[in-house]
């Protein structure tokens, strides 16, 4: 009975579909999508390991930086020599690249000659190999009548793993593809080539770039398709490269931009990462290879090994009696008898089975029709596994690019070269299908490279030349913004001269040096409740500040913000001040203090001429205010009249102050050494405590006022108090805070040698042409506009945005200074910079984003340096005023540019330190700003009145 069953079993097996028999035998090679996703995830982990400086040494996938930083943009041009060394033949080419024409339209022309590579050179000495290469190059120049006198740029395709530290230098890591040349491993192959060219003599050649064939393939396809950022080789060997964000490439300094990384993915699995996917046939192929234990992924995928894998499977099945009735020929036992070309032929659409029979017959086998079907199916499974593994690796690379850019979908092109991809009839469509199945959210296009590795090397050189030329032009454009120490010393000297001139009354000065009539900084004894009113822009702020007696740095602050509607800003003066009075009334109601008669300080951040601490005549409106019947009038009187008209509350307005003075006072409450105020925001200004004896204009003003007998309200008390203090103790009244209005430096032409054409353009388009020249170089209101002018010039010169001048770029004011702070942030990736530019209607490449960031940096750095030079002039003047060898002093600072820009404050501080080495300057950001400062000025003034 058992015998009957066995006969029946074997009979059924003999009748079985031959493909099912193969499927069962090669089940380990048939990979499903979940397995491919697992392999893809493992490769992603290997990529990460290779990119990290900490784990690279132990990583199997080396992720080698190529120093290729950009793909072609179509503007490349020039004539180049190229050499391609990487297989059994060696190629020399002359490549002509025409600007603005793709490869398909004849934008790249080539003449080439193929030279044989004698086998003895593959195992000889390195000098012999490169002498042969160099002599072939000279022969090519003679044959093509290329001038030997002229210098020729040369691109070198070298298809072996190299550790590159620059584009034209590379240390050979190891040989592959049957090359075993002695004396070159660990050496610079470009230098070896240069030395060989020198030995050959009679040529003037400059090696500009050395690239891997995979990189060259990507560059060739990138010339026609700007979405091409991945290169793939599936030929004798296999490899992939892609454009990685430079911030992730630990082995290269810097984090701006991108760099092509040569993955050398053939070594994936050398560390055991693929052990559970490696079959006995893979192990046999590896054991008999030239490099056992190395390039395991390549041995599962590439053309050098696919035929051998098929042979080993057929051999084993024949030995087990599953093929050819158990017959095995000597040819089938011989390594290399089935090639990858055979594999491709077996899988041809219509002739496949006939080709299979012919190939097997050549191996002295007598195949049945079922044998032919089975062997064809073996070939299909082996090649299908290859395309599946490549798809998994490619999916890992594309997923990484997508995550780097924080995108949900990705549109990208893969440039492909290699005999397997080109000649195998089914391979490309299988690969495409699986990649799209693994990454349904990515739009992946595959482009076959034409003479990829040769043209690509020339294009790498062309791109390098384009980037070098652009770099030079951008540097020339930005060089006027780079100020050396001598220039900064001159700015400091001119600021000093402007400060001195402004203190004198004899002639008008660009720097106004306005007296504030603030004689003292806080001493910590201030106490009581004070109201502060702050008008400086589109908002009005009312504050109540309560200083606790005898406790320095102990204050309570309550405030409320009110909007100033546009119709009020641009209505009548009476309407504006009535609105302010209404806001104050609401605030007093809110605080439950309507009946309190509080002393108040009024921060009024518009240019005012002061003749006493509680009077300020508006010189001119700024910041969008146009209220009528205000300019030339005392703003304190206008506010008092509005309060009287309302007749609901009473205020004692003790002081009107500028926001810079308020900032100084606010910080001086925290730090007694604070005697300077700095605003670096929308506008810029400085105030400081000047020796009273140096302020000539106050004496002259007093004389005029006394002759007229017309002292403003409240000034009599202050003057009498001041005179009394003078008599009681000169030490009490030796200084006064001066509001420099330093933004006017340069109005007399003193900054013409640092002003650029872009600054002139900004000035010409401003509402106050020829005025506030220093402010237009340094303040937030103008820096964005200076940047826009530079970007416009670079774009018109074809150096940015592909030369496309958009309407957005032509729009004044679109590039706000806040974008400088965002773009220059160290934490911001270039992808986010591109996003900001896109919001502004500027479609930028990665390279554009780098240049925009450089422009922002140059403009903001100059602004900070100029402010630093100005501050050095102020602190040195104060030190000399006091006859000191060394001055310790604190600067109270406010303003969004200083507080929010990532580098402005450090550059300003460093410049001041270098230019004023005898001063130790501490910068203290103001927490409560000018509002609290106004309350402190009121408190100090009230205390002095009561003394």
Coordinates of N, CA and C in Angstrom, one line a residue, residues 494 496-513 696-697 700 748:
X494 N 34.4 109.6 13.2 CA 33.4 110.6 12.7 C 32.2 110.7 13.7
X496 N 32.4 110.4 16.9 CA 33.0 111.2 18.0 C 32.9 112.7 17.6
X497 N 33.4 113.0 16.4 CA 33.4 114.4 15.9 C 32.0 115.0 15.9
X498 N 31.0 114.1 15.4 CA 29.6 114.5 15.4 C 29.0 114.8 16.7
X499 N 29.4 114.0 17.7 CA 28.9 114.2 19.1 C 29.4 115.5 19.6
X500 N 30.7 115.8 19.4 CA 31.3 117.0 19.9 C 30.7 118.3 19.2
X501 N 30.5 118.2 17.9 CA 29.9 119.3 17.2 C 28.5 119.6 17.6
X502 N 27.7 118.5 17.9 CA 26.3 118.7 18.3 C 26.2 119.3 19.7
X503 N 27.2 119.2 20.5 CA 27.1 119.8 21.9 C 27.4 121.3 21.8
X504 N 28.0 121.7 20.7 CA 28.2 123.2 20.5 C 27.1 123.8 19.8
X505 N 26.9 125.1 20.0 CA 25.7 125.8 19.5 C 26.0 126.6 18.3
X506 N 27.3 126.7 17.9 CA 27.7 127.7 16.9 C 27.2 127.3 15.5
X507 N 27.2 126.0 15.2 CA 26.8 125.7 13.8 C 25.9 124.4 13.9
X508 N 25.1 124.3 12.9 CA 24.2 123.1 12.9 C 25.1 121.8 12.7
X509 N 24.6 120.7 13.3 CA 25.3 119.5 13.3 C 24.4 118.3 12.9
X510 N 25.0 117.4 12.2 CA 24.2 116.2 11.7 C 23.6 115.4 12.9
X511 N 24.4 115.4 14.0 CA 23.9 114.7 15.2 C 23.4 115.8 16.1
X512 N 22.1 115.8 16.4 CA 21.4 116.9 17.1 C 21.9 117.1 18.5
X513 N 22.2 116.1 19.3 CA 22.6 116.2 20.7 C 21.6 117.0 21.5
X696 N 27.2 123.3 25.6 CA 27.2 124.7 25.4 C 25.8 125.2 25.1
X697 N 25.0 124.4 24.3 CA 23.7 124.9 23.8 C 22.7 125.1 24.9
X700 N 23.0 128.7 26.2 CA 22.5 129.7 25.2 C 21.0 129.7 25.2
X748 N 25.8 114.9 6.6 CA 26.7 115.9 6.0 C 27.7 115.3 5.1

